Amino acid sequence: MREEELRTLMVRGLAGDARAHAALLRAIAPLLQAFYRRRCAGHADVEDLVQETLIAIHEKRASYDGLRPFTPWLYAIARYKMIDQFRRRRQTCDIAELDHILAEEGFEDLVGARLDMTRLLATLPAKQAEAIRQTKLEGHSVADHADAAGLGESDVKVSVHRGLKALAARLTGGR
Amino acid sequence: MDTDALIDQLAHNLQPTPRHAADWRMAIGLLAGGLATLALIVLTIGLNPALDQVVRHYAFWVKWAYALSLGVLSLGLVRTLGRPDARLHRSLWLLALPVAVLAAIGTVEMARVPPSHWLAMWLGDSWLICPWLILALSMPLFIGLLWSFRRMAPTRLGLAGAAAGLASGALGAMIYCLHCPEMSAIFVLTWYTLGILMAAGIGALLGPRLLRW
């Protein structure tokens, strides 16, 4: 489920709609399971943490401001509950897994950035978007992409250049 | 317990949460705390007997505005830090503004009197007790803010406690103006600020213990 849907459910729940509130908590539960399993499988009882977090989300729902994004609020609570449980049990993370955990921590930002990128690229002509995607995001060389798409290398370079320029203009010029 | 059953139980009998519920709660906590602080002044150290003349003097309003502006700015901070995904704004530096203005007023005041008066202006009659009184008077407000935090979800507990201490120190000082006989800006700048900072420090120490959820 996406940010917009979750937020709508949350706002309706805040207005007193019990069904929306239950639907929200049901939609969140698997997200939390995935979140905790990725981070502390073997260190904590994931289901316990999920339930504790659901209760916190319910009890602290007044701290959500309907004008702000929902997902950061949700994961901030999830993260707090995880750290709190580690602290309470005086558990420490295995240092061997630290880089793994750190890598996962960046995951949400990464997904968010990728979504933004996809949305931005969709506003460009298909040829430019594809050239940028292949050479800048997927990491192919200009020559590879030129071969694959049956274009000249300079053609690809020009497409990338024009596309990036258009994107830059869009980003700096506002929406 | 089964997660599904838990969700049903949580959603059962759901009460609506008004949009500014958290702000209202904060206002109620502060109002109750403020009244308790006022009662504490009236019942123990008493109001300034010359209050009707004092309020006609600009120095009273300088003091009062200093405490009020620090209080309002730190309440904004409290509000931000009550959210789990709080990010500190750049507007944090605004807190330095009242301090700078008061320091400027103090400098002008000092320039107008001979240097032999400076020590008396700085220490007044109550420098030994003023910070402690402000600290004591901030406690009811601090408790009021702690109560309002129960529906909030602070994740940076030390900072949230410090902000709550700062706000209650500043608002306590604002109410303390009704007793305080001192009239010089450098007195306020030093001893009021010291009392307010002590309250913030205690808040920072207590935050991680009292604000956990």
mmCIF file of C-alpha atoms in Angstrom:
data_model
loop_
_atom_site.group_PDB
_atom_site.id
_atom_site.type_symbol
_atom_site.label_atom_id
_atom_site.label_comp_id
_atom_site.label_asym_id
_atom_site.label_seq_id
_atom_site.Cartn_x
_atom_site.Cartn_y
_atom_site.Cartn_z
ATOM 1 C CA MET A 1 0.000 0.000 0.000
ATOM 2 C CA ARG A 2 1.256 3.437 -0.831
ATOM 3 C CA GLU A 3 1.829 6.588 1.166
ATOM 4 C CA GLU A 4 -1.293 8.290 -0.161
ATOM 5 C CA GLU A 5 -3.598 5.407 0.758
ATOM 6 C CA LEU A 6 -2.067 5.008 4.196
ATOM 7 C CA ARG A 7 -2.355 8.684 4.858
ATOM 8 C CA THR A 8 -5.984 8.774 3.796
ATOM 9 C CA LEU A 9 -6.769 5.886 6.148
ATOM 10 C CA MET A 10 -4.893 7.611 8.968
ATOM 11 C CA VAL A 11 -6.745 10.887 8.495
ATOM 12 C CA ARG A 12 -10.084 9.088 8.401
ATOM 13 C CA GLY A 13 -9.138 7.164 11.523
ATOM 14 C CA LEU A 14 -8.271 10.411 13.291
ATOM 15 C CA ALA A 15 -11.707 11.695 12.363
ATOM 16 C CA GLY A 16 -13.172 8.733 14.242
ATOM 17 C CA ASP A 17 -13.705 6.189 11.462
ATOM 18 C CA ALA A 18 -13.008 2.899 13.291
ATOM 19 C CA ARG A 19 -13.067 0.835 10.111
ATOM 20 C CA ALA A 20 -10.426 2.993 8.437
ATOM 21 C CA HIS A 21 -8.339 2.835 11.593
ATOM 22 C CA ALA A 22 -8.477 -0.971 11.665
ATOM 23 C CA ALA A 23 -7.683 -1.105 7.936
ATOM 24 C CA LEU A 24 -4.687 1.144 8.529
ATOM 25 C CA LEU A 25 -3.312 -1.011 11.340
ATOM 26 C CA ARG A 26 -3.849 -4.145 9.210
ATOM 27 C CA ALA A 27 -1.993 -2.559 6.302
ATOM 28 C CA ILE A 28 0.835 -1.453 8.553
ATOM 29 C CA ALA A 29 1.369 -4.788 10.320
ATOM 30 C CA PRO A 30 3.135 -6.518 7.387
ATOM 31 C CA LEU A 31 5.243 -3.407 6.767
ATOM 32 C CA LEU A 32 6.393 -3.516 10.371
ATOM 33 C CA GLN A 33 7.033 -7.249 10.184
ATOM 34 C CA ALA A 34 9.282 -6.709 7.188
ATOM 35 C CA PHE A 35 10.962 -3.735 8.861
ATOM 36 C CA TYR A 36 11.812 -5.624 12.054
ATOM 37 C CA ARG A 37 12.645 -8.911 10.392
ATOM 38 C CA ARG A 38 15.201 -7.166 8.226
ATOM 39 C CA ARG A 39 16.804 -5.450 11.185
ATOM 40 C CA CYS A 40 16.582 -7.654 14.202
ATOM 41 C CA ALA A 41 15.739 -11.183 13.201
ATOM 42 C CA GLY A 42 17.281 -13.411 15.845
ATOM 43 C CA HIS A 43 17.686 -10.541 18.284
ATOM 44 C CA ALA A 44 14.115 -9.883 19.261
ATOM 45 C CA ASP A 45 10.658 -11.296 19.048
ATOM 46 C CA VAL A 46 9.466 -9.629 15.856
ATOM 47 C CA GLU A 47 5.782 -10.234 16.520
ATOM 48 C CA ASP A 48 6.099 -8.669 19.990
ATOM 49 C CA LEU A 49 7.691 -5.581 18.493
ATOM 50 C CA VAL A 50 5.032 -5.343 15.796
ATOM 51 C CA GLN A 51 2.242 -5.448 18.357
ATOM 52 C CA GLU A 52 3.943 -2.967 20.636
ATOM 53 C CA THR A 53 4.402 -0.598 17.710
ATOM 54 C CA LEU A 54 0.767 -0.970 16.632
ATOM 55 C CA ILE A 55 -0.305 -0.023 20.160
ATOM 56 C CA ALA A 56 2.075 2.962 20.126
ATOM 57 C CA ILE A 57 0.729 4.119 16.763
ATOM 58 C CA HIS A 58 -2.774 3.910 18.175
ATOM 59 C CA GLU A 59 -1.978 5.684 21.441
ATOM 60 C CA LYS A 60 0.235 8.367 19.946
ATOM 61 C CA ARG A 61 -1.927 9.089 16.923
ATOM 62 C CA ALA A 62 -2.447 12.682 18.121
ATOM 63 C CA SER A 63 1.232 13.296 17.346
ATOM 64 C CA TYR A 64 0.582 12.824 13.628
ATOM 65 C CA ASP A 65 0.003 16.050 11.749
ATOM 66 C CA GLY A 66 -2.305 15.372 8.793
ATOM 67 C CA LEU A 67 -0.430 17.855 6.620
ATOM 68 C CA ARG A 68 2.832 15.948 6.841
ATOM 69 C CA PRO A 69 3.841 12.691 5.153
ATOM 70 C CA PHE A 70 2.693 9.566 6.966
ATOM 71 C CA THR A 71 5.430 7.035 6.226
ATOM 72 C CA PRO A 72 8.277 8.945 7.941
ATOM 73 C CA TRP A 73 6.077 9.268 11.032
ATOM 74 C CA LEU A 74 5.355 5.542 10.968
ATOM 75 C CA TYR A 75 8.973 4.457 10.588
ATOM 76 C CA ALA A 76 10.181 6.971 13.174
ATOM 77 C CA ILE A 77 7.910 5.234 15.692
ATOM 78 C CA ALA A 78 9.021 1.796 14.511
ATOM 79 C CA ARG A 79 12.671 2.748 14.857
ATOM 80 C CA TYR A 80 12.109 4.211 18.318
ATOM 81 C CA LYS A 81 10.384 1.046 19.480
ATOM 82 C CA MET A 82 13.196 -1.099 18.155
ATOM 83 C CA ILE A 83 15.900 0.932 19.889
ATOM 84 C CA ASP A 84 13.816 1.023 23.043
ATOM 85 C CA GLN A 85 13.560 -2.740 23.090
ATOM 86 C CA PHE A 86 17.275 -3.171 22.526
ATOM 87 C CA ARG A 87 17.922 -0.775 25.369
ATOM 88 C CA ARG A 88 15.496 -2.488 27.680
ATOM 89 C CA ARG A 89 16.979 -5.894 27.077
ATOM 90 C CA ARG A 90 20.479 -4.457 27.175
ATOM 91 C CA GLN A 91 21.097 -6.152 23.927
ATOM 92 C CA THR A 92 23.758 -5.136 21.540
ATOM 93 C CA CYS A 93 23.911 -5.652 17.844
ATOM 94 C CA ASP A 94 26.428 -8.071 16.493
ATOM 95 C CA ILE A 95 29.093 -5.898 14.914
ATOM 96 C CA ALA A 96 29.495 -8.361 12.078
ATOM 97 C CA GLU A 97 25.993 -7.453 10.930
ATOM 98 C CA LEU A 98 26.402 -3.738 11.402
ATOM 99 C CA ASP A 99 27.186 -2.871 7.824
ATOM 100 C CA HIS A 100 24.231 -4.957 6.746
ATOM 101 C CA ILE A 101 21.938 -3.032 9.083
ATOM 102 C CA LEU A 102 23.366 0.295 7.975
ATOM 103 C CA ALA A 103 22.853 -0.653 4.367
ATOM 104 C CA GLU A 104 19.243 -1.554 5.103
ATOM 105 C CA GLU A 105 18.723 1.717 6.963
ATOM 106 C CA GLY A 106 19.440 3.561 3.732
ATOM 107 C CA PHE A 107 16.944 1.406 1.898
ATOM 108 C CA GLU A 108 13.872 3.592 2.381
ATOM 109 C CA ASP A 109 15.648 6.734 1.254
ATOM 110 C CA LEU A 110 16.892 4.850 -1.746
ATOM 111 C CA VAL A 111 13.442 3.618 -2.697
ATOM 112 C CA GLY A 112 12.073 7.118 -2.235
ATOM 113 C CA ALA A 113 14.778 8.580 -4.447
ATOM 114 C CA ARG A 114 14.147 5.957 -7.108
ATOM 115 C CA LEU A 115 10.423 6.703 -7.117
ATOM 116 C CA ASP A 116 11.154 10.406 -7.526
ATOM 117 C CA MET A 117 13.572 9.647 -10.344
ATOM 118 C CA THR A 118 11.037 7.491 -12.180
ATOM 119 C CA ARG A 119 8.458 10.246 -11.901
ATOM 120 C CA LEU A 120 10.874 12.859 -13.200
ATOM 121 C CA LEU A 121 12.065 10.735 -16.093
ATOM 122 C CA ALA A 122 8.479 10.160 -17.175
ATOM 123 C CA THR A 123 8.232 13.867 -17.956
ATOM 124 C CA LEU A 124 11.021 13.655 -20.548
ATOM 125 C CA PRO A 125 10.785 12.453 -24.134
ATOM 126 C CA ALA A 126 11.176 8.643 -24.187
ATOM 127 C CA LYS A 127 14.533 8.686 -25.992
ATOM 128 C CA GLN A 128 16.152 11.057 -23.504
ATOM 129 C CA ALA A 129 14.641 9.248 -20.525
ATOM 130 C CA GLU A 130 15.903 5.895 -21.757
ATOM 131 C CA ALA A 131 19.390 7.286 -22.431
ATOM 132 C CA ILE A 132 19.625 8.696 -18.905
ATOM 133 C CA ARG A 133 18.222 5.537 -17.334
ATOM 134 C CA GLN A 134 20.705 3.275 -19.133
ATOM 135 C CA THR A 135 23.841 5.365 -18.768
ATOM 136 C CA LYS A 136 23.303 7.176 -15.462
ATOM 137 C CA LEU A 137 21.140 4.840 -13.375
ATOM 138 C CA GLU A 138 21.834 1.332 -14.662
ATOM 139 C CA GLY A 139 25.515 2.025 -15.107
ATOM 140 C CA HIS A 140 25.913 1.026 -18.771
ATOM 141 C CA SER A 141 28.443 2.835 -20.894
ATOM 142 C CA VAL A 142 27.399 5.191 -23.643
ATOM 143 C CA ALA A 143 28.762 2.753 -26.234
ATOM 144 C CA ASP A 144 26.754 -0.164 -24.770
ATOM 145 C CA HIS A 145 23.530 1.764 -24.870
ATOM 146 C CA ALA A 146 24.222 3.102 -28.337
ATOM 147 C CA ASP A 147 24.761 -0.452 -29.570
ATOM 148 C CA ALA A 148 21.694 -1.839 -27.823
ATOM 149 C CA ALA A 149 19.406 0.923 -29.026
ATOM 150 C CA GLY A 150 20.885 1.086 -32.511
ATOM 151 C CA LEU A 151 21.872 4.726 -32.127
ATOM 152 C CA GLY A 152 25.054 6.646 -32.686
ATOM 153 C CA GLU A 153 27.218 7.373 -29.637
ATOM 154 C CA SER A 154 27.040 11.123 -30.118
ATOM 155 C CA ASP A 155 23.272 10.817 -30.449
ATOM 156 C CA VAL A 156 23.119 9.131 -27.031
ATOM 157 C CA LYS A 157 25.422 11.732 -25.504
ATOM 158 C CA VAL A 158 23.269 14.563 -26.823
ATOM 159 C CA SER A 159 20.107 12.880 -25.499
ATOM 160 C CA VAL A 160 21.635 12.487 -22.038
ATOM 161 C CA HIS A 161 22.868 16.055 -22.067
ATOM 162 C CA ARG A 162 19.536 17.524 -23.163
ATOM 163 C CA GLY A 163 17.569 15.341 -20.773
ATOM 164 C CA LEU A 164 19.703 16.288 -17.771
ATOM 165 C CA LYS A 165 19.491 19.930 -18.691
ATOM 166 C CA ALA A 166 15.689 19.733 -18.895
ATOM 167 C CA LEU A 167 15.569 17.962 -15.525
ATOM 168 C CA ALA A 168 17.855 20.527 -13.936
ATOM 169 C CA ALA A 169 15.682 23.337 -15.249
ATOM 170 C CA ARG A 170 12.601 21.600 -13.846
ATOM 171 C CA LEU A 171 14.183 21.068 -10.436
ATOM 172 C CA THR A 172 15.611 24.543 -10.013
ATOM 173 C CA GLY A 173 12.653 26.298 -11.575
ATOM 174 C CA GLY A 174 10.158 24.691 -9.184
ATOM 175 C CA ARG A 175 7.169 22.785 -10.433
ATOM 176 C CA MET B 1 -2.171 -12.271 21.658
ATOM 177 C CA ASP B 2 -3.003 -12.558 18.017
ATOM 178 C CA THR B 3 -2.202 -9.378 16.051
ATOM 179 C CA ASP B 4 -5.571 -9.393 14.307
ATOM 180 C CA ALA B 5 -7.441 -9.516 17.612
ATOM 181 C CA LEU B 6 -5.252 -6.744 18.949
ATOM 182 C CA ILE B 7 -6.120 -4.526 15.983
ATOM 183 C CA ASP B 8 -9.833 -5.141 16.479
ATOM 184 C CA GLN B 9 -9.477 -4.246 20.113
ATOM 185 C CA LEU B 10 -7.600 -1.030 19.329
ATOM 186 C CA ALA B 11 -10.091 0.096 16.702
ATOM 187 C CA HIS B 12 -13.062 -0.761 18.872
ATOM 188 C CA ASN B 13 -14.767 2.321 20.346
ATOM 189 C CA LEU B 14 -12.417 4.646 18.510
ATOM 190 C CA GLN B 15 -12.746 8.252 19.644
ATOM 191 C CA PRO B 16 -12.136 11.012 17.102
ATOM 192 C CA THR B 17 -8.927 12.990 17.586
ATOM 193 C CA PRO B 18 -9.462 16.699 16.844
ATOM 194 C CA ARG B 19 -6.890 18.212 14.550
ATOM 195 C CA HIS B 20 -5.160 20.336 17.162
ATOM 196 C CA ALA B 21 -5.632 17.896 20.025
ATOM 197 C CA ALA B 22 -1.934 17.929 20.913
ATOM 198 C CA ASP B 23 -1.785 21.732 20.973
ATOM 199 C CA TRP B 24 -4.865 21.927 23.156
ATOM 200 C CA ARG B 25 -3.392 19.462 25.558
ATOM 201 C CA MET B 26 -0.242 21.527 25.754
ATOM 202 C CA ALA B 27 -2.291 24.674 26.398
ATOM 203 C CA ILE B 28 -4.229 22.973 29.193
ATOM 204 C CA GLY B 29 -1.051 21.630 30.805
ATOM 205 C CA LEU B 30 0.552 25.074 30.655
ATOM 206 C CA LEU B 31 -2.536 26.829 31.988
ATOM 207 C CA ALA B 32 -2.771 24.475 34.967
ATOM 208 C CA GLY B 33 0.979 24.741 35.588
ATOM 209 C CA GLY B 34 0.895 28.524 35.241
ATOM 210 C CA LEU B 35 -1.930 28.868 37.741
ATOM 211 C CA ALA B 36 -0.052 26.641 40.187
ATOM 212 C CA THR B 37 3.076 28.785 39.767
ATOM 213 C CA LEU B 38 1.053 31.940 40.361
ATOM 214 C CA ALA B 39 -0.525 30.437 43.469
ATOM 215 C CA LEU B 40 2.919 29.432 44.689
ATOM 216 C CA ILE B 41 4.131 33.033 44.371
ATOM 217 C CA VAL B 42 1.087 34.509 46.088
ATOM 218 C CA LEU B 43 1.225 32.000 48.950
ATOM 219 C CA THR B 44 4.980 32.060 49.611
ATOM 220 C CA ILE B 45 7.090 35.010 48.446
ATOM 221 C CA GLY B 46 4.105 37.251 47.657
ATOM 222 C CA LEU B 47 3.502 39.647 44.775
ATOM 223 C CA ASN B 48 5.634 42.745 44.511
ATOM 224 C CA PRO B 49 3.902 45.247 46.869
ATOM 225 C CA ALA B 50 4.770 48.076 44.487
ATOM 226 C CA LEU B 51 3.447 46.207 41.458
ATOM 227 C CA ASP B 52 1.102 49.021 40.381
ATOM 228 C CA GLN B 53 4.055 51.409 40.081
ATOM 229 C CA VAL B 54 6.485 48.831 38.723
ATOM 230 C CA VAL B 55 4.286 48.041 35.722
ATOM 231 C CA ARG B 56 4.520 51.663 34.650
ATOM 232 C CA HIS B 57 8.262 51.342 34.274
ATOM 233 C CA TYR B 58 9.657 50.174 30.921
ATOM 234 C CA ALA B 59 12.088 47.829 32.718
ATOM 235 C CA PHE B 60 9.225 45.638 33.888
ATOM 236 C CA TRP B 61 8.065 45.107 30.316
ATOM 237 C CA VAL B 62 11.601 44.461 29.083
ATOM 238 C CA LYS B 63 11.925 41.653 31.620
ATOM 239 C CA TRP B 64 8.510 40.326 30.832
ATOM 240 C CA ALA B 65 8.979 40.441 27.056
ATOM 241 C CA TYR B 66 12.353 38.713 27.381
ATOM 242 C CA ALA B 67 10.853 35.814 29.333
ATOM 243 C CA LEU B 68 7.762 35.646 27.132
ATOM 244 C CA SER B 69 9.681 35.558 23.850
ATOM 245 C CA LEU B 70 12.026 32.847 25.103
ATOM 246 C CA GLY B 71 8.986 30.924 26.342
ATOM 247 C CA VAL B 72 7.075 31.141 23.068
ATOM 248 C CA LEU B 73 10.106 30.202 20.964
ATOM 249 C CA SER B 74 10.901 27.182 23.101
ATOM 250 C CA LEU B 75 7.265 26.075 23.083
ATOM 251 C CA GLY B 76 7.587 25.890 19.317
ATOM 252 C CA LEU B 77 10.555 23.614 19.889
ATOM 253 C CA VAL B 78 8.598 21.471 22.346
ATOM 254 C CA ARG B 79 5.855 21.104 19.779
ATOM 255 C CA THR B 80 8.298 19.999 17.087
ATOM 256 C CA LEU B 81 10.119 17.560 19.341
ATOM 257 C CA GLY B 82 6.847 15.923 20.374
ATOM 258 C CA ARG B 83 6.638 14.380 16.906
ATOM 259 C CA PRO B 84 8.617 11.208 16.278
ATOM 260 C CA ASP B 85 10.015 12.408 12.957
ATOM 261 C CA ALA B 86 11.081 15.774 14.355
ATOM 262 C CA ARG B 87 13.815 17.669 12.605
ATOM 263 C CA LEU B 88 15.236 20.722 14.267
ATOM 264 C CA HIS B 89 14.596 23.808 12.257
ATOM 265 C CA ARG B 90 17.135 26.377 11.385
ATOM 266 C CA SER B 91 14.875 28.752 13.319
ATOM 267 C CA LEU B 92 16.659 27.529 16.443
ATOM 268 C CA TRP B 93 18.976 30.530 16.241
ATOM 269 C CA LEU B 94 15.951 32.779 16.868
ATOM 270 C CA LEU B 95 16.397 31.899 20.542
ATOM 271 C CA ALA B 96 19.529 34.050 20.523
ATOM 272 C CA LEU B 97 17.531 37.075 19.411
ATOM 273 C CA PRO B 98 15.892 38.013 22.753
ATOM 274 C CA VAL B 99 19.243 37.495 24.458
ATOM 275 C CA ALA B 100 20.961 39.836 21.998
ATOM 276 C CA VAL B 101 18.261 42.510 22.339
ATOM 277 C CA LEU B 102 18.415 42.353 26.130
ATOM 278 C CA ALA B 103 22.210 42.575 26.042
ATOM 279 C CA ALA B 104 21.931 45.686 23.858
ATOM 280 C CA ILE B 105 19.475 47.288 26.297
ATOM 281 C CA GLY B 106 21.799 46.369 29.183
ATOM 282 C CA THR B 107 24.734 48.026 27.438
ATOM 283 C CA VAL B 108 22.776 51.239 26.930
ATOM 284 C CA GLU B 109 21.687 51.213 30.577
ATOM 285 C CA MET B 110 25.256 50.745 31.741
ATOM 286 C CA ALA B 111 26.513 53.558 29.545
ATOM 287 C CA ARG B 112 24.108 55.940 31.235
ATOM 288 C CA VAL B 113 25.374 55.456 34.771
ATOM 289 C CA PRO B 114 28.847 55.825 36.282
ATOM 290 C CA PRO B 115 30.851 52.569 36.349
ATOM 291 C CA SER B 116 30.734 52.570 40.144
ATOM 292 C CA HIS B 117 27.046 51.586 39.900
ATOM 293 C CA TRP B 118 27.629 48.654 37.607
ATOM 294 C CA LEU B 119 28.198 46.030 40.275
ATOM 295 C CA ALA B 120 25.021 47.017 42.105
ATOM 296 C CA MET B 121 23.061 46.915 38.837
ATOM 297 C CA TRP B 122 24.392 43.506 38.024
ATOM 298 C CA LEU B 123 23.848 41.865 41.428
ATOM 299 C CA GLY B 124 20.765 43.780 42.565
ATOM 300 C CA ASP B 125 19.418 42.616 45.915
ATOM 301 C CA SER B 126 18.400 39.133 44.901
ATOM 302 C CA TRP B 127 21.044 37.617 42.633
ATOM 303 C CA LEU B 128 21.685 34.789 45.080
ATOM 304 C CA ILE B 129 18.107 33.653 45.168
ATOM 305 C CA CYS B 130 16.638 34.724 41.806
ATOM 306 C CA PRO B 131 17.859 31.756 39.690
ATOM 307 C CA TRP B 132 16.694 29.275 42.324
ATOM 308 C CA LEU B 133 13.276 30.881 42.588
ATOM 309 C CA ILE B 134 12.872 30.745 38.823
ATOM 310 C CA LEU B 135 13.917 27.096 38.831
ATOM 311 C CA ALA B 136 11.416 26.265 41.584
ATOM 312 C CA LEU B 137 8.623 28.237 39.943
ATOM 313 C CA SER B 138 9.194 26.482 36.629
ATOM 314 C CA MET B 139 8.414 23.076 38.109
ATOM 315 C CA PRO B 140 4.594 23.222 37.941
ATOM 316 C CA LEU B 141 4.854 24.290 34.298
ATOM 317 C CA PHE B 142 7.331 21.522 33.609
ATOM 318 C CA ILE B 143 4.945 18.975 35.098
ATOM 319 C CA GLY B 144 2.139 20.423 32.977
ATOM 320 C CA LEU B 145 4.247 20.001 29.843
ATOM 321 C CA LEU B 146 5.235 16.455 30.816
ATOM 322 C CA TRP B 147 1.566 15.635 31.157
ATOM 323 C CA SER B 148 0.835 17.035 27.706
ATOM 324 C CA PHE B 149 3.655 14.880 26.290
ATOM 325 C CA ARG B 150 1.796 11.711 27.156
ATOM 326 C CA ARG B 151 -0.056 11.806 23.852
ATOM 327 C CA MET B 152 3.023 12.842 21.962
ATOM 328 C CA ALA B 153 5.765 10.619 20.621
ATOM 329 C CA PRO B 154 9.143 12.249 21.233
ATOM 330 C CA THR B 155 12.072 10.183 20.009
ATOM 331 C CA ARG B 156 14.890 12.497 21.069
ATOM 332 C CA LEU B 157 14.119 12.422 24.739
ATOM 333 C CA GLY B 158 17.050 14.466 26.049
ATOM 334 C CA LEU B 159 16.357 17.274 23.598
ATOM 335 C CA ALA B 160 12.611 17.158 24.184
ATOM 336 C CA GLY B 161 13.197 17.316 27.957
ATOM 337 C CA ALA B 162 15.584 20.240 27.536
ATOM 338 C CA ALA B 163 13.077 22.120 25.371
ATOM 339 C CA ALA B 164 10.311 21.499 27.915
ATOM 340 C CA GLY B 165 12.625 22.680 30.708
ATOM 341 C CA LEU B 166 13.584 25.771 28.720
ATOM 342 C CA ALA B 167 9.955 26.624 28.025
ATOM 343 C CA SER B 168 8.848 26.116 31.613
ATOM 344 C CA GLY B 169 11.859 28.062 32.918
ATOM 345 C CA ALA B 170 11.093 31.001 30.651
ATOM 346 C CA LEU B 171 7.361 30.990 31.398
ATOM 347 C CA GLY B 172 8.086 30.556 35.121
ATOM 348 C CA ALA B 173 10.364 33.602 34.913
ATOM 349 C CA MET B 174 7.581 35.504 33.178
ATOM 350 C CA ILE B 175 5.275 34.864 36.117
ATOM 351 C CA TYR B 176 8.098 35.562 38.574
ATOM 352 C CA CYS B 177 8.163 39.127 37.182
ATOM 353 C CA LEU B 178 5.100 39.731 39.372
ATOM 354 C CA HIS B 179 7.322 39.364 42.428
ATOM 355 C CA CYS B 180 10.775 40.370 41.231
ATOM 356 C CA PRO B 181 11.926 43.812 42.459
ATOM 357 C CA GLU B 182 14.906 44.068 40.089
ATOM 358 C CA MET B 183 14.870 46.599 37.280
ATOM 359 C CA SER B 184 18.173 46.371 35.421
ATOM 360 C CA ALA B 185 18.594 44.560 32.138
ATOM 361 C CA ILE B 186 21.991 43.063 32.968
ATOM 362 C CA PHE B 187 20.519 41.581 36.134
ATOM 363 C CA VAL B 188 17.819 39.849 34.080
ATOM 364 C CA LEU B 189 20.270 38.863 31.383
ATOM 365 C CA THR B 190 22.459 37.070 33.912
ATOM 366 C CA TRP B 191 20.293 35.685 36.688
ATOM 367 C CA TYR B 192 17.021 35.092 34.862
ATOM 368 C CA THR B 193 18.878 33.380 32.066
ATOM 369 C CA LEU B 194 20.800 31.286 34.583
ATOM 370 C CA GLY B 195 17.564 30.121 36.233
ATOM 371 C CA ILE B 196 15.997 29.332 32.858
ATOM 372 C CA LEU B 197 19.076 27.378 31.768
ATOM 373 C CA MET B 198 19.076 25.407 35.015
ATOM 374 C CA ALA B 199 15.484 24.412 34.286
ATOM 375 C CA ALA B 200 16.514 23.368 30.775
ATOM 376 C CA GLY B 201 19.407 21.330 32.180
ATOM 377 C CA ILE B 202 17.164 19.508 34.607
ATOM 378 C CA GLY B 203 14.761 18.855 31.756
ATOM 379 C CA ALA B 204 17.588 17.397 29.658
ATOM 380 C CA LEU B 205 18.563 15.088 32.536
ATOM 381 C CA LEU B 206 15.025 13.985 33.323
ATOM 382 C CA GLY B 207 13.808 13.730 29.725
ATOM 383 C CA PRO B 208 15.209 10.272 28.946
ATOM 384 C CA ARG B 209 13.667 8.902 32.148
ATOM 385 C CA LEU B 210 10.306 10.638 32.219
ATOM 386 C CA LEU B 211 9.419 10.864 28.545
ATOM 387 C CA ARG B 212 9.908 7.205 27.617
ATOM 388 C CA TRP B 213 6.972 5.462 26.068
#
